[in-house]
Amino acid sequence: MSISVQHLTKIYGEQRAVDDISFEVPAGQIVGFLGPNGAGKSTTMKILTCFIPPSAGEAKVCGFDGMKDPIEVKKRVGYLPEHNPLYPDMYVQEYLEFAARMQGMKKFGERVEEMIAVTGLSPERKKKIGQLSKGYRQRVGLAQAMLHDPEVLILDEPTSGLDPNQLADIRHLIKTLGQKKTVILSTHIMQEVQALCDRVIIINKGRIVADDSVEGLQARSSGATIVQVSFKESPDKDLFRKIPGVAEVKRIDDQQFLIQYIGQEDIRETLFKFAVDNKLTLLNLQLEKQSLEDVFRQLTGR
């Protein structure tokens, strides 16, 4: 198991920033780590990367405990923090060579060249970091995180500030890396989670409130099913309220409706019977998937 977190807790004064969380991540999996601001995401990432110690519990990376073997953990982790600390007076290539030396890499010339190419930094390599746009500074941080070819990548808002073309490039890179490496990705961009992640962990007020695939999360709901239906006729909207379990009906146009249904039975069977009983011709019936944003709001109370 690449990452193993057991009963992890971090306390600041009277506040439990991380409150007894446990999860495991195998190699070759990209995990989206989501939560509102202040939920404990960055704190968990800092513990995993040995930047801060936990108050209780343990966090292991590739079998090494961050408290007992922090150097071994750091050898195996590439970390891109949300606020990427860079040296603005250094040139891009100079900074990456400096970072390689600091990581104890001896023959790093080819690896630096590879990371410059992979992250699309070639046109900017001779510029000072302070002259770069935010998007290119993110690329420098990502290149630095990958320099030592770590087994685990922990990325806190890795696509922040990127333009659409840069977004596509970096997402493709992360997806490719995730085929061989373990990636934990924190982001507020739900489309990014859907595009990249095999699994999603949602944390709220320091506790894990969901751990599932994107599809599994979307199948969750507050107990309601949304169905879009259309008929050849133009039935009265209030007619649907006679169906047990129908909570809300919204008319889209004369023939189309959105129906919110609360109940355990398959609403499709009920609607077919309803159409027959009321001499209506059912043209279309489609279950609406919840968006990841909807699920996130439900689970975090936002």
CSV table of C-alpha atoms in Angstrom, one decimal:
chain,number,residue,atom,x,y,z
A,1,MET,CA,0.0,0.0,0.0
A,2,SER,CA,1.6,3.3,-1.1
A,3,ILE,CA,-0.2,5.4,1.6
A,4,SER,CA,-1.7,4.2,4.9
A,5,VAL,CA,-3.3,6.7,7.3
A,6,GLN,CA,-4.7,5.3,10.6
A,7,HIS,CA,-6.6,7.4,13.1
A,8,LEU,CA,-4.8,10.5,12.1
A,9,THR,CA,-5.5,13.5,14.3
A,10,LYS,CA,-4.0,17.1,14.4
A,11,ILE,CA,-5.1,19.5,17.2
A,12,TYR,CA,-4.3,23.2,17.3
A,13,GLY,CA,-5.4,24.5,20.7
A,14,GLU,CA,-9.0,23.5,21.1
A,15,GLN,CA,-9.5,22.9,17.3
A,16,ARG,CA,-9.3,19.5,15.8
A,17,ALA,CA,-8.0,20.3,12.3
A,18,VAL,CA,-7.9,16.6,11.5
A,19,ASP,CA,-10.1,14.4,13.6
A,20,ASP,CA,-9.3,10.6,13.7
A,21,ILE,CA,-9.3,9.9,9.9
A,22,SER,CA,-8.2,6.6,8.3
A,23,PHE,CA,-7.7,5.7,4.6
A,24,GLU,CA,-5.4,3.7,2.3
A,25,VAL,CA,-4.3,4.4,-1.3
A,26,PRO,CA,-2.7,1.7,-3.5
A,27,ALA,CA,-0.1,2.4,-6.2
A,28,GLY,CA,-1.4,3.5,-9.5
A,29,GLN,CA,-4.5,5.4,-8.2
A,30,ILE,CA,-5.4,9.1,-8.5
A,31,VAL,CA,-7.4,10.2,-5.5
A,32,GLY,CA,-9.2,13.5,-5.3
A,33,PHE,CA,-9.0,15.0,-1.8
A,34,LEU,CA,-11.9,17.4,-1.5
A,35,GLY,CA,-13.4,19.6,1.2
A,36,PRO,CA,-14.3,23.2,1.9
A,37,ASN,CA,-11.7,25.7,3.1
A,38,GLY,CA,-10.5,24.8,6.6
A,39,ALA,CA,-11.7,21.2,6.3
A,40,GLY,CA,-8.3,19.7,7.0
A,41,LYS,CA,-7.1,18.9,3.5
A,42,SER,CA,-3.8,20.9,3.5
A,43,THR,CA,-3.1,19.8,7.1
A,44,THR,CA,-3.4,16.1,6.1
A,45,MET,CA,-1.1,16.7,3.1
A,46,LYS,CA,1.5,18.5,5.3
A,47,ILE,CA,1.5,15.5,7.7
A,48,LEU,CA,1.9,13.0,4.9
A,49,THR,CA,4.9,15.0,3.5
A,50,CYS,CA,6.5,15.3,7.0
A,51,PHE,CA,6.1,19.1,7.1
A,52,ILE,CA,4.2,18.9,10.4
A,53,PRO,CA,3.8,16.1,12.9
A,54,PRO,CA,0.4,14.6,13.9
A,55,SER,CA,-1.0,14.9,17.4
A,56,ALA,CA,-2.1,11.3,17.2
A,57,GLY,CA,-2.3,8.4,14.8
A,58,GLU,CA,0.1,7.5,12.1
A,59,ALA,CA,0.7,8.2,8.4
A,60,LYS,CA,2.9,5.8,6.4
A,61,VAL,CA,4.2,6.3,2.9
A,62,CYS,CA,5.5,3.2,1.1
A,63,GLY,CA,5.7,1.4,4.4
A,64,PHE,CA,7.7,4.2,6.2
A,65,ASP,CA,6.3,6.1,9.2
A,66,GLY,CA,6.6,9.9,8.8
A,67,MET,CA,7.4,10.3,12.4
A,68,LYS,CA,10.1,7.6,12.6
A,69,ASP,CA,11.5,7.8,9.1
A,70,PRO,CA,10.9,11.3,7.7
A,71,ILE,CA,13.9,11.2,5.3
A,72,GLU,CA,12.8,7.9,3.8
A,73,VAL,CA,9.3,9.3,3.3
A,74,LYS,CA,10.6,12.5,1.7
A,75,LYS,CA,12.6,10.4,-0.8
A,76,ARG,CA,9.4,8.8,-2.0
A,77,VAL,CA,7.1,11.9,-2.1
A,78,GLY,CA,6.9,14.8,-4.5
A,79,TYR,CA,4.9,17.7,-3.0
A,80,LEU,CA,3.4,20.7,-4.7
A,81,PRO,CA,1.9,22.9,-1.9
A,82,GLU,CA,-0.9,25.3,-2.6
A,83,HIS,CA,1.3,28.4,-2.1
A,84,ASN,CA,4.3,27.2,-4.1
A,85,PRO,CA,7.5,28.6,-2.5
A,86,LEU,CA,9.9,29.5,-5.3
A,87,TYR,CA,13.0,31.8,-5.6
A,88,PRO,CA,11.9,34.7,-7.9
A,89,ASP,CA,15.5,35.8,-8.6
A,90,MET,CA,16.6,32.4,-9.9
A,91,TYR,CA,16.3,31.3,-13.5
A,92,VAL,CA,14.0,28.3,-14.2
A,93,GLN,CA,16.7,25.9,-15.2
A,94,GLU,CA,19.0,27.2,-12.4
A,95,TYR,CA,16.3,26.7,-9.8
A,96,LEU,CA,15.6,23.1,-10.9
A,97,GLU,CA,19.3,22.2,-10.8
A,98,PHE,CA,19.5,23.8,-7.4
A,99,ALA,CA,16.5,21.7,-6.2
A,100,ALA,CA,18.1,18.5,-7.6
A,101,ARG,CA,21.3,19.2,-5.6
A,102,MET,CA,19.2,19.9,-2.5
A,103,GLN,CA,17.6,16.5,-3.0
A,104,GLY,CA,21.0,14.8,-3.2
A,105,MET,CA,20.7,13.9,-6.8
A,106,LYS,CA,24.2,13.5,-8.4
A,107,LYS,CA,23.5,13.1,-12.2
A,108,PHE,CA,20.6,15.3,-12.7
A,109,GLY,CA,21.2,17.1,-16.0
A,110,GLU,CA,19.1,14.7,-18.1
A,111,ARG,CA,16.3,14.6,-15.5
A,112,VAL,CA,16.1,18.4,-15.4
A,113,GLU,CA,15.9,18.5,-19.2
A,114,GLU,CA,13.2,15.9,-19.1
A,115,MET,CA,11.1,17.7,-16.5
A,116,ILE,CA,11.4,21.0,-18.4
A,117,ALA,CA,10.1,19.3,-21.5
A,118,VAL,CA,7.4,17.4,-19.8
A,119,THR,CA,5.9,20.4,-18.0
A,120,GLY,CA,6.2,22.7,-21.1
A,121,LEU,CA,8.8,25.0,-19.6
A,122,SER,CA,11.2,25.0,-22.6
A,123,PRO,CA,10.3,28.5,-23.8
A,124,GLU,CA,10.7,29.9,-20.3
A,125,ARG,CA,13.8,28.1,-19.1
A,126,LYS,CA,16.1,31.1,-19.3
A,127,LYS,CA,13.7,33.5,-17.6
A,128,LYS,CA,13.8,34.4,-14.0
A,129,ILE,CA,10.9,32.8,-12.0
A,130,GLY,CA,9.8,36.2,-10.9
A,131,GLN,CA,9.1,37.1,-14.5
A,132,LEU,CA,6.8,34.1,-15.1
A,133,SER,CA,3.0,34.1,-15.1
A,134,LYS,CA,1.2,32.2,-12.2
A,135,GLY,CA,0.6,29.3,-14.6
A,136,TYR,CA,4.2,28.9,-15.5
A,137,ARG,CA,5.2,29.2,-11.8
A,138,GLN,CA,2.9,26.3,-11.1
A,139,ARG,CA,4.7,24.3,-13.8
A,140,VAL,CA,8.0,25.0,-12.2
A,141,GLY,CA,6.6,23.7,-8.9
A,142,LEU,CA,5.3,20.6,-10.5
A,143,ALA,CA,8.6,20.0,-12.3
A,144,GLN,CA,10.4,20.3,-8.9
A,145,ALA,CA,8.0,17.9,-7.2
A,146,MET,CA,8.7,15.3,-9.9
A,147,LEU,CA,12.5,15.7,-10.2
A,148,HIS,CA,13.5,12.8,-8.0
A,149,ASP,CA,10.9,10.5,-9.7
A,150,PRO,CA,8.9,9.9,-6.5
A,151,GLU,CA,6.5,7.0,-6.0
A,152,VAL,CA,3.9,9.3,-4.5
A,153,LEU,CA,2.8,12.7,-5.7
A,154,ILE,CA,0.8,15.0,-3.4
A,155,LEU,CA,-0.5,18.0,-5.3
A,156,ASP,CA,-2.4,20.8,-3.6
A,157,GLU,CA,-4.3,22.9,-6.2
A,158,PRO,CA,-1.9,21.9,-9.0
A,159,THR,CA,-3.8,23.7,-11.8
A,160,SER,CA,-4.4,26.9,-10.0
A,161,GLY,CA,-3.9,29.9,-12.4
A,162,LEU,CA,-3.5,27.9,-15.6
A,163,ASP,CA,-5.2,28.9,-18.8
A,164,PRO,CA,-7.3,26.3,-20.7
A,165,ASN,CA,-4.5,25.0,-22.9
A,166,GLN,CA,-2.2,24.7,-19.9
A,167,LEU,CA,-5.0,23.0,-17.9
A,168,ALA,CA,-5.3,20.3,-20.6
A,169,ASP,CA,-1.5,19.7,-20.7
A,170,ILE,CA,-1.1,19.4,-17.0
A,171,ARG,CA,-4.2,17.2,-16.6
A,172,HIS,CA,-2.9,14.9,-19.3
A,173,LEU,CA,0.5,14.8,-17.5
A,174,ILE,CA,-1.2,14.0,-14.1
A,175,LYS,CA,-3.3,11.3,-15.7
A,176,THR,CA,-0.2,9.7,-17.3
A,177,LEU,CA,1.7,9.8,-14.0
A,178,GLY,CA,-1.2,8.2,-12.2
A,179,GLN,CA,-0.9,5.1,-14.2
A,180,LYS,CA,2.3,4.2,-12.4
A,181,LYS,CA,2.4,6.5,-9.3
A,182,THR,CA,0.1,7.2,-6.4
A,183,VAL,CA,-1.4,10.7,-6.8
A,184,ILE,CA,-3.3,12.6,-4.1
A,185,LEU,CA,-4.9,15.7,-5.7
A,186,SER,CA,-6.6,18.5,-3.8
A,187,THR,CA,-8.7,20.8,-6.0
A,188,HIS,CA,-11.9,22.9,-5.9
A,189,ILE,CA,-12.5,22.2,-9.6
A,190,MET,CA,-15.0,19.4,-9.8
A,191,GLN,CA,-14.5,18.9,-13.6
A,192,GLU,CA,-10.9,18.2,-12.8
A,193,VAL,CA,-11.9,15.5,-10.3
A,194,GLN,CA,-14.2,13.9,-12.8
A,195,ALA,CA,-11.6,14.0,-15.5
A,196,LEU,CA,-8.7,12.7,-13.4
A,197,CYS,CA,-9.7,10.8,-10.3
A,198,ASP,CA,-10.3,7.1,-9.8
A,199,ARG,CA,-11.6,7.8,-6.3
A,200,VAL,CA,-12.7,10.8,-4.2
A,201,ILE,CA,-12.3,11.4,-0.5
A,202,ILE,CA,-14.3,14.2,0.9
A,203,ILE,CA,-13.3,15.7,4.3
A,204,ASN,CA,-15.4,18.2,6.3
A,205,LYS,CA,-14.6,19.7,9.7
A,206,GLY,CA,-11.6,17.4,10.0
A,207,ARG,CA,-13.5,14.1,9.4
A,208,ILE,CA,-14.0,12.0,6.3
A,209,VAL,CA,-17.6,12.1,5.2
A,210,ALA,CA,-17.3,10.2,1.9
A,211,ASP,CA,-14.8,7.8,0.2
A,212,ASP,CA,-16.0,6.4,-3.1
A,213,SER,CA,-15.6,6.5,-6.9
A,214,VAL,CA,-16.9,9.6,-8.8
A,215,GLU,CA,-19.8,7.4,-10.1
A,216,GLY,CA,-20.5,6.1,-6.6
A,217,LEU,CA,-20.7,9.6,-5.2
A,218,GLN,CA,-23.0,10.7,-8.0
A,219,ALA,CA,-25.3,7.8,-7.2
A,220,ARG,CA,-25.7,9.2,-3.7
A,221,SER,CA,-28.4,11.7,-3.0
A,222,SER,CA,-30.4,13.2,-0.2
A,223,GLY,CA,-33.0,10.5,-0.9
A,224,ALA,CA,-34.3,12.2,-4.0
A,225,THR,CA,-34.4,11.0,-7.7
A,226,ILE,CA,-34.7,13.6,-10.5
A,227,VAL,CA,-36.4,12.4,-13.7
A,228,GLN,CA,-37.0,14.3,-16.9
A,229,VAL,CA,-40.1,13.1,-18.8
A,230,SER,CA,-41.8,14.2,-22.0
A,231,PHE,CA,-45.3,13.4,-23.3
A,232,LYS,CA,-47.0,13.8,-26.7
A,233,GLU,CA,-49.8,15.6,-24.8
A,234,SER,CA,-49.7,18.6,-22.5
A,235,PRO,CA,-50.7,17.3,-19.0
A,236,ASP,CA,-51.5,19.5,-16.1
A,237,LYS,CA,-48.5,19.8,-13.8
A,238,ASP,CA,-50.6,19.2,-10.7
A,239,LEU,CA,-51.6,15.8,-12.1
A,240,PHE,CA,-48.1,14.4,-11.1
A,241,ARG,CA,-48.6,15.4,-7.5
A,242,LYS,CA,-51.1,12.5,-7.2
A,243,ILE,CA,-48.1,10.1,-7.5
A,244,PRO,CA,-47.0,9.0,-4.0
A,245,GLY,CA,-43.4,10.2,-3.3
A,246,VAL,CA,-43.4,13.1,-5.8
A,247,ALA,CA,-41.9,16.1,-3.9
A,248,GLU,CA,-41.7,18.7,-6.7
A,249,VAL,CA,-42.7,19.1,-10.3
A,250,LYS,CA,-41.1,21.7,-12.7
A,251,ARG,CA,-42.5,22.3,-16.2
A,252,ILE,CA,-39.8,22.8,-18.8
A,253,ASP,CA,-42.3,23.4,-21.7
A,254,ASP,CA,-45.8,22.2,-22.6
A,255,GLN,CA,-44.7,18.5,-22.9
A,256,GLN,CA,-41.6,18.3,-20.7
A,257,PHE,CA,-41.3,18.1,-16.9
A,258,LEU,CA,-38.6,17.6,-14.2
A,259,ILE,CA,-40.0,15.5,-11.4
A,260,GLN,CA,-38.3,15.1,-8.0
A,261,TYR,CA,-39.2,11.8,-6.4
A,262,ILE,CA,-38.5,10.6,-2.9
A,263,GLY,CA,-38.9,6.8,-2.3
A,264,GLN,CA,-37.3,3.4,-2.6
A,265,GLU,CA,-39.3,2.2,-5.6
A,266,ASP,CA,-38.2,2.6,-9.2
A,267,ILE,CA,-40.0,5.8,-10.3
A,268,ARG,CA,-39.8,4.7,-13.9
A,269,GLU,CA,-42.3,1.9,-13.4
A,270,THR,CA,-44.6,4.3,-11.5
A,271,LEU,CA,-44.4,6.8,-14.3
A,272,PHE,CA,-45.2,4.2,-17.0
A,273,LYS,CA,-48.3,3.1,-15.1
A,274,PHE,CA,-49.2,6.7,-14.5
A,275,ALA,CA,-49.0,7.4,-18.3
A,276,VAL,CA,-51.2,4.4,-19.1
A,277,ASP,CA,-53.8,5.2,-16.4
A,278,ASN,CA,-54.1,8.8,-17.6
A,279,LYS,CA,-54.1,8.0,-21.4
A,280,LEU,CA,-50.8,9.8,-21.9
A,281,THR,CA,-48.2,9.0,-24.6
A,282,LEU,CA,-44.8,8.8,-22.9
A,283,LEU,CA,-42.1,10.0,-25.4
A,284,ASN,CA,-39.0,10.1,-23.2
A,285,LEU,CA,-38.0,9.3,-19.6
A,286,GLN,CA,-34.5,10.0,-18.4
A,287,LEU,CA,-32.9,9.8,-14.9
A,288,GLU,CA,-30.9,12.9,-14.1
A,289,LYS,CA,-27.5,12.3,-12.5
A,290,GLN,CA,-26.6,14.5,-9.6
A,291,SER,CA,-23.6,16.7,-10.3
A,292,LEU,CA,-20.5,16.2,-8.1
A,293,GLU,CA,-21.0,19.8,-6.9
A,294,ASP,CA,-24.5,18.8,-5.6
A,295,VAL,CA,-23.1,15.8,-3.8
A,296,PHE,CA,-20.3,17.9,-2.3
A,297,ARG,CA,-22.7,20.5,-1.0
A,298,GLN,CA,-24.9,17.9,0.5
A,299,LEU,CA,-22.0,16.2,2.3
A,300,THR,CA,-20.4,19.4,3.5
A,301,GLY,CA,-23.6,21.3,4.4
A,302,ARG,CA,-22.8,24.1,1.9
